Short mmCIF file of C-alpha atoms in Angstrom, two decimals:
data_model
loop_
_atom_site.label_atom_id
_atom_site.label_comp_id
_atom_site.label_asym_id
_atom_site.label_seq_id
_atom_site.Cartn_x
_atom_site.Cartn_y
_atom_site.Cartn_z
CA UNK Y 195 -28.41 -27.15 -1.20
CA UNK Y 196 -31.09 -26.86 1.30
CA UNK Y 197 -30.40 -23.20 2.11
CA UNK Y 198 -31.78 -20.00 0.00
CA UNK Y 199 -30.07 -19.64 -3.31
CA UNK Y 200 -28.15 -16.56 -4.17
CA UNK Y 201 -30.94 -13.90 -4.89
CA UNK Y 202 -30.09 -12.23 -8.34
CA UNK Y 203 -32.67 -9.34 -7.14
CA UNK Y 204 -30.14 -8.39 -3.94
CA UNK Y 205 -27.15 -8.29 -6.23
CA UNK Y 206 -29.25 -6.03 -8.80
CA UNK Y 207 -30.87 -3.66 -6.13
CA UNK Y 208 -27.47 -3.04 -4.53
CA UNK Y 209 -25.81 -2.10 -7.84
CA UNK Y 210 -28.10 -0.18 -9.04
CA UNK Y 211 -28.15 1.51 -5.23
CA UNK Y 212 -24.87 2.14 -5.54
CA UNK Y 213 -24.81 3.37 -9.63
CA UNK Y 214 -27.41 6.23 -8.51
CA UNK Y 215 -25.19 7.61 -5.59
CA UNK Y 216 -22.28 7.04 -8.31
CA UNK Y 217 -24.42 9.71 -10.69
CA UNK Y 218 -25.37 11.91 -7.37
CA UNK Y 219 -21.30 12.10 -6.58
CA UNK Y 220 -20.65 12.78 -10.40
CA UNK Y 221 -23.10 15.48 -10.54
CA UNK Y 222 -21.95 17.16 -7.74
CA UNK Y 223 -18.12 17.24 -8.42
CA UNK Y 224 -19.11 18.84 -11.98
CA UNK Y 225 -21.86 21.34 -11.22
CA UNK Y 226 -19.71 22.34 -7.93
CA UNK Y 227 -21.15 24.12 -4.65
CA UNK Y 228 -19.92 25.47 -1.81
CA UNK Y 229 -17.42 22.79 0.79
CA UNK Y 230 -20.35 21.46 3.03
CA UNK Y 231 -22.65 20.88 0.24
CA UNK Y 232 -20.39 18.82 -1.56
CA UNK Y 233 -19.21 17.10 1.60
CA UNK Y 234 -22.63 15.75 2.54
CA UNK Y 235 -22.97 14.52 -0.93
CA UNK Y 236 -20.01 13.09 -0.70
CA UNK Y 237 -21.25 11.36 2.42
CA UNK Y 238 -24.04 10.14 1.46
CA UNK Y 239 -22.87 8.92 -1.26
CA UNK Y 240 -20.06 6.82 -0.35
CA UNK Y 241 -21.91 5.58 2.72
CA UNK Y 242 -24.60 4.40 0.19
CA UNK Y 243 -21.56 2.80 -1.93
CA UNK Y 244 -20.64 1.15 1.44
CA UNK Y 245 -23.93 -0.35 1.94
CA UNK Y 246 -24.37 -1.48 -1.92
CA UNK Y 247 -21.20 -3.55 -1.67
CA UNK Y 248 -22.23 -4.61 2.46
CA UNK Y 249 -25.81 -5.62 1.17
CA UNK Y 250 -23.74 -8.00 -1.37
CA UNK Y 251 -21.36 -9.51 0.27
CA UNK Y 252 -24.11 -10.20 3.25
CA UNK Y 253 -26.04 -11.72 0.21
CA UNK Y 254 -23.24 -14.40 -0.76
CA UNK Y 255 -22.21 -14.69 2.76
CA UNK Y 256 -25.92 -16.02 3.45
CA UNK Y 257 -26.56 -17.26 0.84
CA UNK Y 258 -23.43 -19.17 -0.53
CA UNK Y 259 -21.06 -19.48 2.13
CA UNK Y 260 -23.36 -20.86 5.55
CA UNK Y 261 -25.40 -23.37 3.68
CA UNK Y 262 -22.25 -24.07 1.76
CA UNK Y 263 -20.29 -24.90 5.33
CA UNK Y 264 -23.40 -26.94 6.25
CA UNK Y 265 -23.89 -29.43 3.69
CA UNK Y 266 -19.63 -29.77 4.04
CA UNK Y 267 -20.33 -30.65 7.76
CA UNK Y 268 -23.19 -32.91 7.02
CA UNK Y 269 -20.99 -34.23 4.19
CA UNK Y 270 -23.79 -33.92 1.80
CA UNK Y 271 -21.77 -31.83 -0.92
CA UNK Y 272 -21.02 -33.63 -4.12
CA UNK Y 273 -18.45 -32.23 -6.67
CA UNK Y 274 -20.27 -30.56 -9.35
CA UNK Y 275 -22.18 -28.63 -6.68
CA UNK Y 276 -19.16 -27.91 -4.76
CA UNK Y 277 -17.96 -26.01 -8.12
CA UNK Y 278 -21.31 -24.63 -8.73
CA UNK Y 279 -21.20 -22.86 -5.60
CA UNK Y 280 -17.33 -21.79 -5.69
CA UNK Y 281 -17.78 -20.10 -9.26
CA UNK Y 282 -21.10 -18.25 -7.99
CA UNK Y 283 -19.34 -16.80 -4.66
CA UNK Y 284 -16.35 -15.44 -6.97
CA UNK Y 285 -19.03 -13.67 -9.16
CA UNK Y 286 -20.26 -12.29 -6.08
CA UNK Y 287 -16.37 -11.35 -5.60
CA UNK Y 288 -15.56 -9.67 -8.68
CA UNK Y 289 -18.53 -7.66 -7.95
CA UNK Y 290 -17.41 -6.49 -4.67
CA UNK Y 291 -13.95 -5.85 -5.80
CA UNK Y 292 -15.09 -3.80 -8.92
CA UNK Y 293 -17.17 -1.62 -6.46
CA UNK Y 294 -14.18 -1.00 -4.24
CA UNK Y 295 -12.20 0.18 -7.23
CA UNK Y 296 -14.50 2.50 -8.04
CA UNK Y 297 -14.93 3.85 -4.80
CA UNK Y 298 -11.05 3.84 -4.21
CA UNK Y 299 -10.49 6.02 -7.38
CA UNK Y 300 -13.18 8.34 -6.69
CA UNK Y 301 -11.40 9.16 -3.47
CA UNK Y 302 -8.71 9.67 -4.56
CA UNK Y 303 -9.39 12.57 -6.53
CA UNK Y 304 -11.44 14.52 -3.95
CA UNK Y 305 -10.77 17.67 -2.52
CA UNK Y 306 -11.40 16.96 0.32
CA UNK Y 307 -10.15 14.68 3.58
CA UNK Y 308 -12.53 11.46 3.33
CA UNK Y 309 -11.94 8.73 5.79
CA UNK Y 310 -14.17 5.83 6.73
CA UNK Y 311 -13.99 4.04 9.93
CA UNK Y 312 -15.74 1.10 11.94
CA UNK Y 313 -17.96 2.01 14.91
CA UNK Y 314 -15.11 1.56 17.29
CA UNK Y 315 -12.65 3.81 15.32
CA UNK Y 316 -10.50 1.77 13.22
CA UNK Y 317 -9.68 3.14 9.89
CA UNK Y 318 -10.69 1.66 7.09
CA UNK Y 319 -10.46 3.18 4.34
CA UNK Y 320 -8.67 6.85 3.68
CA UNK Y 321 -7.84 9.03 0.68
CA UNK Y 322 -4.54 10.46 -0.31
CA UNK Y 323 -5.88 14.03 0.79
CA UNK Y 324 -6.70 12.48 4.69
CA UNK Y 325 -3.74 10.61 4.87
CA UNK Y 326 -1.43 14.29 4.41
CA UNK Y 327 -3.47 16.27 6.62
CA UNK Y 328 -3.23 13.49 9.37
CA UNK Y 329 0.32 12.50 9.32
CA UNK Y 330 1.61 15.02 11.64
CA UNK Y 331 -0.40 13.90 14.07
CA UNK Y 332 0.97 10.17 14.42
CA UNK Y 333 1.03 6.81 12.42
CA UNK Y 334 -1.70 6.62 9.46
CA UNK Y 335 -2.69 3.53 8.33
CA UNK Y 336 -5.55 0.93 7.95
CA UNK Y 337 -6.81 -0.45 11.60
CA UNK Y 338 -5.05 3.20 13.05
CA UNK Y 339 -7.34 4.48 15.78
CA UNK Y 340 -8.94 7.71 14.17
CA UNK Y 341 -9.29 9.19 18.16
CA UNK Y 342 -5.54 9.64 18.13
CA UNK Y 343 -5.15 11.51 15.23
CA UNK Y 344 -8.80 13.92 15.30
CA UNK Y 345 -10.49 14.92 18.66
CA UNK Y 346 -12.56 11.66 20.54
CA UNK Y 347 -14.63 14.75 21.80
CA UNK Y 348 -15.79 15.93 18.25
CA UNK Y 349 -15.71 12.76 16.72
CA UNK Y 350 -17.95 11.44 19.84
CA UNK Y 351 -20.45 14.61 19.31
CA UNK Y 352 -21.02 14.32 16.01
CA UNK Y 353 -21.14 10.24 15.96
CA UNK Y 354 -23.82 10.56 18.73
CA UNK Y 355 -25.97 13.75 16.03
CA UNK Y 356 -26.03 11.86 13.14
CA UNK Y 357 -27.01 8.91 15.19
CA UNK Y 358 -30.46 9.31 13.75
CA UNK Y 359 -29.65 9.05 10.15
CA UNK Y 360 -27.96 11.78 7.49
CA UNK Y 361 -24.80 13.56 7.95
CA UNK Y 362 -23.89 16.25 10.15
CA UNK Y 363 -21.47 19.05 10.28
CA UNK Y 364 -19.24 20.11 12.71
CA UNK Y 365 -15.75 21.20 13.57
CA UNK Y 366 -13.12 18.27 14.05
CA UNK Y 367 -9.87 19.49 15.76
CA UNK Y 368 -7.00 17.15 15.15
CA UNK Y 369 -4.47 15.90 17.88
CA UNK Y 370 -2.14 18.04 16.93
CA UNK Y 371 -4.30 21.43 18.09
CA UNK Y 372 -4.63 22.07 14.29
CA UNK Y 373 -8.69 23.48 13.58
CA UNK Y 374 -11.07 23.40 13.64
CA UNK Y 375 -11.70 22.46 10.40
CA UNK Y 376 -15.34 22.26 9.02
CA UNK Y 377 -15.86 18.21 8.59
CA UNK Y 378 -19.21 16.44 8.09
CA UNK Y 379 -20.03 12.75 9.59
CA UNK Y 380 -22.81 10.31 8.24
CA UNK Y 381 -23.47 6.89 9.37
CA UNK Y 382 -22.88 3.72 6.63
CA UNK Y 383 -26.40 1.12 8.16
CA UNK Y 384 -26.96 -2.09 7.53
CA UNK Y 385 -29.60 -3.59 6.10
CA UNK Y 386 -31.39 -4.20 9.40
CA UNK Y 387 -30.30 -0.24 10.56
CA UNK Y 388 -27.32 -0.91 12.77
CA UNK Y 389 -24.36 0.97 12.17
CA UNK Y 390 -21.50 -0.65 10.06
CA UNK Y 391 -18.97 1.97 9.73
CA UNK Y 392 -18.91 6.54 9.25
CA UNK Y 393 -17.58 8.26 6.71
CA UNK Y 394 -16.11 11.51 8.16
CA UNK Y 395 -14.95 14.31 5.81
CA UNK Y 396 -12.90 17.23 6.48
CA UNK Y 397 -12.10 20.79 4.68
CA UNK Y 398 -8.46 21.43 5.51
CA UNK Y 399 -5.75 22.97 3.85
CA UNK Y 400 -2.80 20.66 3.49
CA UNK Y 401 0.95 21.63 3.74
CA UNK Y 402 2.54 21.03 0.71
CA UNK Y 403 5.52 18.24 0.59
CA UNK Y 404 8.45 19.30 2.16
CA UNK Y 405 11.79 19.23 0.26
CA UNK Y 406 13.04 16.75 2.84
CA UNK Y 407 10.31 14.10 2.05
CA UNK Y 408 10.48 14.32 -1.99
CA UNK Y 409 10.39 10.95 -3.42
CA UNK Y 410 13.61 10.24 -5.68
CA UNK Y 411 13.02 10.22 -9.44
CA UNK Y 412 12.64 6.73 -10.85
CA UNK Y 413 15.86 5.78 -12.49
CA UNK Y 414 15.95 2.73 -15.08
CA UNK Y 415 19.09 0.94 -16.42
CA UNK Y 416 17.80 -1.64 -18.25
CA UNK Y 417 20.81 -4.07 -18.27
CA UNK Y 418 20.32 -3.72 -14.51
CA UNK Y 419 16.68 -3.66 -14.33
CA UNK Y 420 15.97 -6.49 -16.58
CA UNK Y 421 15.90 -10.02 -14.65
CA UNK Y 422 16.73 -13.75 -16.01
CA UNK Y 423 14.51 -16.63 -15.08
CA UNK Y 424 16.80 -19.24 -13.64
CA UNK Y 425 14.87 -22.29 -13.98
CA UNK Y 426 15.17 -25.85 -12.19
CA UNK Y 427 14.41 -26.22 -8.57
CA UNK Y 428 15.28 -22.31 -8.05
CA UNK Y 429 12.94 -21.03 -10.43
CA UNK Y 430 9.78 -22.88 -9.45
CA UNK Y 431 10.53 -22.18 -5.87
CA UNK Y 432 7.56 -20.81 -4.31
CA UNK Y 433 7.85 -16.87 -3.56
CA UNK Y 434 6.65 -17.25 0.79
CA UNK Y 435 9.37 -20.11 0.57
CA UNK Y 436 12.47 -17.87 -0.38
CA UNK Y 437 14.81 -15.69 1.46
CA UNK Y 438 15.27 -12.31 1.02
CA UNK Y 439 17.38 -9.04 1.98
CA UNK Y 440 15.60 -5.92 1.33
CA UNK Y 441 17.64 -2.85 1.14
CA UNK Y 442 18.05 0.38 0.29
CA UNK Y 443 20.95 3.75 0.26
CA UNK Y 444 21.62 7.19 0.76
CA UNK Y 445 23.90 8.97 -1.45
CA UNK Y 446 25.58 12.27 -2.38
CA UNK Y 447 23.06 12.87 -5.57
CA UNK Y 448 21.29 10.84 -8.19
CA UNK Y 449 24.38 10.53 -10.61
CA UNK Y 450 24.48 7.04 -10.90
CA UNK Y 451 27.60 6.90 -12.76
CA UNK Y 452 29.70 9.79 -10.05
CA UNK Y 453 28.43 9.86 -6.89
CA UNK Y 454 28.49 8.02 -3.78
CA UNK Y 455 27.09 5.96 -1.02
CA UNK Y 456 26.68 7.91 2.37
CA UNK Y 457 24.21 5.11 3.95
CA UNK Y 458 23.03 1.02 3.91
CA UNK Y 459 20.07 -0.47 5.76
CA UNK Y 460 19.07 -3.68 4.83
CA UNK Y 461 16.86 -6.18 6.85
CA UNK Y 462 15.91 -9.98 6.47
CA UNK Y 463 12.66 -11.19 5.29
CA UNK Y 464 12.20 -15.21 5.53
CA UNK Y 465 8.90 -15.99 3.01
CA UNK Y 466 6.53 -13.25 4.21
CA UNK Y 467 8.00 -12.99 8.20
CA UNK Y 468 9.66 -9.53 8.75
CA UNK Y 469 12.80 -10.73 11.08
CA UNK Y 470 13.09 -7.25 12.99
CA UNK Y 471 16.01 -8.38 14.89
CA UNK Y 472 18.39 -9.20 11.68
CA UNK Y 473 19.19 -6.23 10.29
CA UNK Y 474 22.55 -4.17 8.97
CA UNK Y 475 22.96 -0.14 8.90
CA UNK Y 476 25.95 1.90 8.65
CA UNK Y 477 26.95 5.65 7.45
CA UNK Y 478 29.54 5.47 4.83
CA UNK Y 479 32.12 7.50 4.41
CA UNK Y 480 31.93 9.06 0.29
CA UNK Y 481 35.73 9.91 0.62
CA UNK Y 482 34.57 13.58 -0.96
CA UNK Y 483 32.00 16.42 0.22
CA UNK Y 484 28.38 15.58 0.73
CA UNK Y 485 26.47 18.64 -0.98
CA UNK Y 486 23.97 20.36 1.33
CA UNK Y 487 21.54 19.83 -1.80
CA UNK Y 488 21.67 16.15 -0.49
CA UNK Y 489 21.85 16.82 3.09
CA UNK Y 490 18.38 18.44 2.78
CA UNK Y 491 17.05 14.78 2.05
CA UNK Y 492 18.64 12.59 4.31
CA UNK Y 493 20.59 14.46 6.69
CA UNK Y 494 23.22 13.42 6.59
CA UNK Y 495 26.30 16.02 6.73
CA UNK Y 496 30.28 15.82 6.66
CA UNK Y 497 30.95 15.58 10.12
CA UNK Y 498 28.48 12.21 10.57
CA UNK Y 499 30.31 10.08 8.50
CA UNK Y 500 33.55 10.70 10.13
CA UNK Y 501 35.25 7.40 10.87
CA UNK Y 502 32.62 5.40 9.25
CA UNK Y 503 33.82 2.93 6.66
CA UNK Y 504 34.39 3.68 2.65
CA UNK Y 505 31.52 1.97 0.05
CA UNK Y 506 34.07 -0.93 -0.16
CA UNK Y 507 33.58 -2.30 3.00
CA UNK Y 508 30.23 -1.84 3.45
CA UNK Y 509 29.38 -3.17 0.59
CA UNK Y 510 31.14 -6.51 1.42
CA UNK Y 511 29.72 -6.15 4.83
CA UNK Y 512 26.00 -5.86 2.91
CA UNK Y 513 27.44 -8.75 0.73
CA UNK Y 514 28.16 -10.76 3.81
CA UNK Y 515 24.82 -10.33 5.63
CA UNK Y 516 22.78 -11.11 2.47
CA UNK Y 517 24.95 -14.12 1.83
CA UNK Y 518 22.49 -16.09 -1.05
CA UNK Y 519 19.24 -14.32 -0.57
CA UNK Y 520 17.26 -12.64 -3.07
CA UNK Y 521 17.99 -8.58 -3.13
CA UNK Y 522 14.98 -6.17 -2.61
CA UNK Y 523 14.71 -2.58 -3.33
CA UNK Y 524 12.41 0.33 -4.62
CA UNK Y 525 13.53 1.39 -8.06
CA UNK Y 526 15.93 -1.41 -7.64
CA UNK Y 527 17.93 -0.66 -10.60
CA UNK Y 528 19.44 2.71 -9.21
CA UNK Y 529 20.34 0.83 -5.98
CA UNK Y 530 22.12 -1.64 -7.57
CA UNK Y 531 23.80 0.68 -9.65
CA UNK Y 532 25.98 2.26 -6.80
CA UNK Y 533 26.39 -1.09 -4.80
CA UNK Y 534 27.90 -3.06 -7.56
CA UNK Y 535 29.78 0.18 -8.47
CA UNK Y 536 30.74 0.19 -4.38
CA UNK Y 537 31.49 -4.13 -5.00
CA UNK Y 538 33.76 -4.06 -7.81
CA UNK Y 539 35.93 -1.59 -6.28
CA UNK Y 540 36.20 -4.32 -3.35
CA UNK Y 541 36.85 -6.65 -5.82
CA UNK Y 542 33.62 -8.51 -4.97
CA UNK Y 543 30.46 -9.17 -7.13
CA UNK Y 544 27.39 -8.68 -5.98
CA UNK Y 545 25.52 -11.67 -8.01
CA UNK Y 546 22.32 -12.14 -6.08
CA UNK Y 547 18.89 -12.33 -8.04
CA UNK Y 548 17.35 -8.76 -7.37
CA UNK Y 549 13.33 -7.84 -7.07
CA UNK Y 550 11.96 -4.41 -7.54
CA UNK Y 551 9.09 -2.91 -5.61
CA UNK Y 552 8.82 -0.82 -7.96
CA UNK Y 553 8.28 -2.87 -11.17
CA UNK Y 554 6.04 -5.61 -9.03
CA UNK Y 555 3.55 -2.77 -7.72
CA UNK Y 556 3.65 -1.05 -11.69
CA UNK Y 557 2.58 -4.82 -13.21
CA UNK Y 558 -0.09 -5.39 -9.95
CA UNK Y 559 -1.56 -2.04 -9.61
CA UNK Y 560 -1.15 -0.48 -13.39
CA UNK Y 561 -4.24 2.26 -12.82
CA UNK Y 562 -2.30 3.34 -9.42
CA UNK Y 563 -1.36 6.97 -10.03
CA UNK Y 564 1.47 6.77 -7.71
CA UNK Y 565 4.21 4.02 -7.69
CA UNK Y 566 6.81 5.53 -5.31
CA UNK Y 567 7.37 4.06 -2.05
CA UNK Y 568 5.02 6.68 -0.15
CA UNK Y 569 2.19 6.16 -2.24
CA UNK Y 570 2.53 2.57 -1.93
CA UNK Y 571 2.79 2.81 1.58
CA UNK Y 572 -0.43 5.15 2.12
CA UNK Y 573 -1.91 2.20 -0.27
CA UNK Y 574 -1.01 -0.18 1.97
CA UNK Y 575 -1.12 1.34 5.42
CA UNK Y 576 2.55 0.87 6.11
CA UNK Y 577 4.77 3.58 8.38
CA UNK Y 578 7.64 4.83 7.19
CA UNK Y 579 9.57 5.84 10.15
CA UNK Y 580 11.96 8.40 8.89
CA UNK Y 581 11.57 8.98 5.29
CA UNK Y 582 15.43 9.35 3.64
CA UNK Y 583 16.65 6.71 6.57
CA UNK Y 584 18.55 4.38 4.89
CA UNK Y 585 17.13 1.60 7.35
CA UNK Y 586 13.95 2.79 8.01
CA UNK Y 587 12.77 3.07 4.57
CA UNK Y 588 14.13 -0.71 4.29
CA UNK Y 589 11.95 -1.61 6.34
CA UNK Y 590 8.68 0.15 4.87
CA UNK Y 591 9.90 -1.69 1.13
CA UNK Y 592 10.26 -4.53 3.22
CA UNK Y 593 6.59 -4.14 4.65
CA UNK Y 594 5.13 -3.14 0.73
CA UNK Y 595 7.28 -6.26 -0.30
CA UNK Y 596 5.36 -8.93 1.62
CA UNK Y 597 2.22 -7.85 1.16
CA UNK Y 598 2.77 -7.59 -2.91
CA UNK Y 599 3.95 -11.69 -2.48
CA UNK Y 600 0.79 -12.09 -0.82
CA UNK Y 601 -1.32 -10.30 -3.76
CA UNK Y 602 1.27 -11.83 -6.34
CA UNK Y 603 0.33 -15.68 -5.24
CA UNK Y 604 -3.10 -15.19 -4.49
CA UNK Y 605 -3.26 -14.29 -8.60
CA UNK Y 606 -1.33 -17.10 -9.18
CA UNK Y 607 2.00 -15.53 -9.37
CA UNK Y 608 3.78 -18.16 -6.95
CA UNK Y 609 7.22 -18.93 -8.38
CA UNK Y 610 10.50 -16.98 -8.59
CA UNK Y 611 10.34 -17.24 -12.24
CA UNK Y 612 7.07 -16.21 -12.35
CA UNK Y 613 7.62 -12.88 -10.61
CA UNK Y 614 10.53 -12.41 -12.83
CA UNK Y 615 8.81 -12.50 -16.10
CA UNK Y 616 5.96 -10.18 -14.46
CA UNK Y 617 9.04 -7.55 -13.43
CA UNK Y 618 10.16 -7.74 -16.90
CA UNK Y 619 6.85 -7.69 -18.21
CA UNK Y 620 6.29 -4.41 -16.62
CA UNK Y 621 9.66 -3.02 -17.28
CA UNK Y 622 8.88 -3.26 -21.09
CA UNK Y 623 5.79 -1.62 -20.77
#
């Protein structure tokens, strides 16, 4: 190529940048300090981490990928270069992903609220801690708009005080009147000193998880959980090719073996397209007592499910609307435990190759300290709507689901047979 090769020296200055702000964070979190120390450690820190994996990825971008696209154009790139240049940028890849594991995981276990967000707002990045405190102030996600979930006032004031470098503190006051709340605020710069992105961090107690919101305990049958490889045309068909029902229930209790269905949702899902409009829900009527242990969860009392029809019939219904498609759920195996309970006493089978969420994200994401479907959907930036709603927790599985296809073929994980041997890969383990 006629363009600049990839300069080892830019790679090995922005590690090493970002390795000394590693060791400033570590020393900090074990030789403690009072909130607003920590926090502008913490700031500078991670906006240093930000610029170490920036000043990379600017490196291969400039490097790599521009003269790359120019010789294409000019149709002056042979083979052996073309691979040349391929295996270099996904060096400079593995780099940046390994530095946004490390960052990832050491948010995780602050403290403290960290979130880090583009000049105009969006979220991109946001701990576990950040994403509780937020939540009651509207939808929390990646590409969210910060302004509607902490004061555009405070955020604006301290944005425009640390516009000269450092961090600042101040008091944010969230949208939902809650603060103020002593917070910090540094600038991430590029390399020529514009501003890529903030990192705002905020000391706030946090609610603890309500009763209603506890995730259900994982639940393994392995006869159920355990999937067979079909082979032929089937097996080898690609995963964004296949169609799929994703669904989940609400029940009287977690007894697999004696208690009941009290709600379906299920929606469609053609490849990776969400189809919104093609969806089933219905109350079911248990035919005994719901207990007001369960009611807590999903709310779901005596007097709604008057009229509404037995397990039988909604499971054929659920039968009926998934016709040949794949089955979806979170912890899969304790779905499928009441509906085929719900099937046979219909006199119908319910036969259709099953995924788990739950098994997929275990085998993909095996350092993830939470598997259930709220951590995977702070994770992945995906709103549940009403947490316990039959349907609308469908529809956040159905959310994770696509984007684990997505992860699952881009590491070469395309077929159904594939993902079955991964599920039962991580099953065993």
């Amino acid at each position: 190529m006629d363009g600049k090769r990839l300069s080892r020296t830019d790679i090995a200055a922005a590690i090493l940048a970002g390795s000394v702000l590693f060791a400033a964070l570590f020393w900090a979190m074990t030789n403690g300090g009072h909130a607003a120390g920590f926090a502008g450690t913490l700031v500078s820190a991670a906006a240093g981490i930000a610029l170490s994996v920036g000043l990379v990825a600017r490196a291969a971008r400039r490097t790599l990928a521009e003269p790359l696209a120019a010789e294409i154009a000019a149709h002056r790139l042979d083979a052996e270069r073309l691979a040349a240049a391929l295996a270099a940028q996904a060096g400079a890849d593995a780099e940046l992903a390994h530095d946004r594991r490390w960052l990832e995981t050491i948010l995780r276990s602050l403290g403290e609220a960290v979130v880090v967000a583009a000049p105009d707002n969006r979220i991109l990045l946001l701990n576990d801690r950040a994403h509780d405190l937020l939540a009651p102030c509207g939808p929390v996600g990646l590409q969210r708009d910060l302004t509607a979930l902490v004061s555009a006032e405070a955020l604006d004031t301290a944005r425009a005080r640390a516009g000269d470098g450092g961090n600042v503190g101040f008091e944010a006051i969230l949208a939902d009147g809650r603060g103020p709340y002593p917070a910090r605020l540094g600038w991430v710069r590029t390399a020529d000193g514009g501003r890529e992105a903030y990192v705002l961090s905020i000391s706030a107690p946090v609610a603890s998880t309500s009763a209603s919101a506890a995730p259900r305990p994982e639940f393994y049958d392995f006869d159920l959980a355990r999937l067979k490889t079909v082979g032929g045309r089937m097996g080898a068909r690609k995963l964004s090719a296949l169609a799929y029902v994703v669904f989940d229930l609400e029940t009287t209790g977690l007894d697999t073996a004696r208690d009941d269905i009290v709600a379906v949702g299920a929606i469609r899902v053609l490849g990776t397209r969400i189809l919104a409009g093609e969806s089933y829900a219905t109350l079911v009527d248990p035919g005994r007592p719901i207990p007001p242990a369960s009611t807590v969860f999903h709310g779901i009392d005596d007097k709604a499910v008057v009229g509404a029809p037995k397990a039988a019939e909604a499971a054929r219904a659920l039968k009926l609307f998934a016709h040949d498609a794949v089955l979806v759920a979170h912890n899969a195996a304790f779905d499928l435990a009441f509906l085929r309970r719900a099937a046979a006493s219909a006199g119908i089978e319910i036969d259709n190759p099953p995924f788990d969420t739950l098994m997929i994200a275990r085998w993909l994401f095996p350092d993830l300290a939470d598997h259930s479907l709220d951590g995977l959907a702070r994770r992945m930036g995906v709103e549940i709507g009403r947490r316990h709603s039959a349907l609308d927790d469908a529809r956040a599985t159905a959310e994770i689901f696509v984007r684990l296809v997505d992860i699952c073929e881009r590491r070469g994980i395309e077929s159904y047979d594939a993902l079955v041997e991964t599920s039962n890969m991580a099953l065993e383990i």
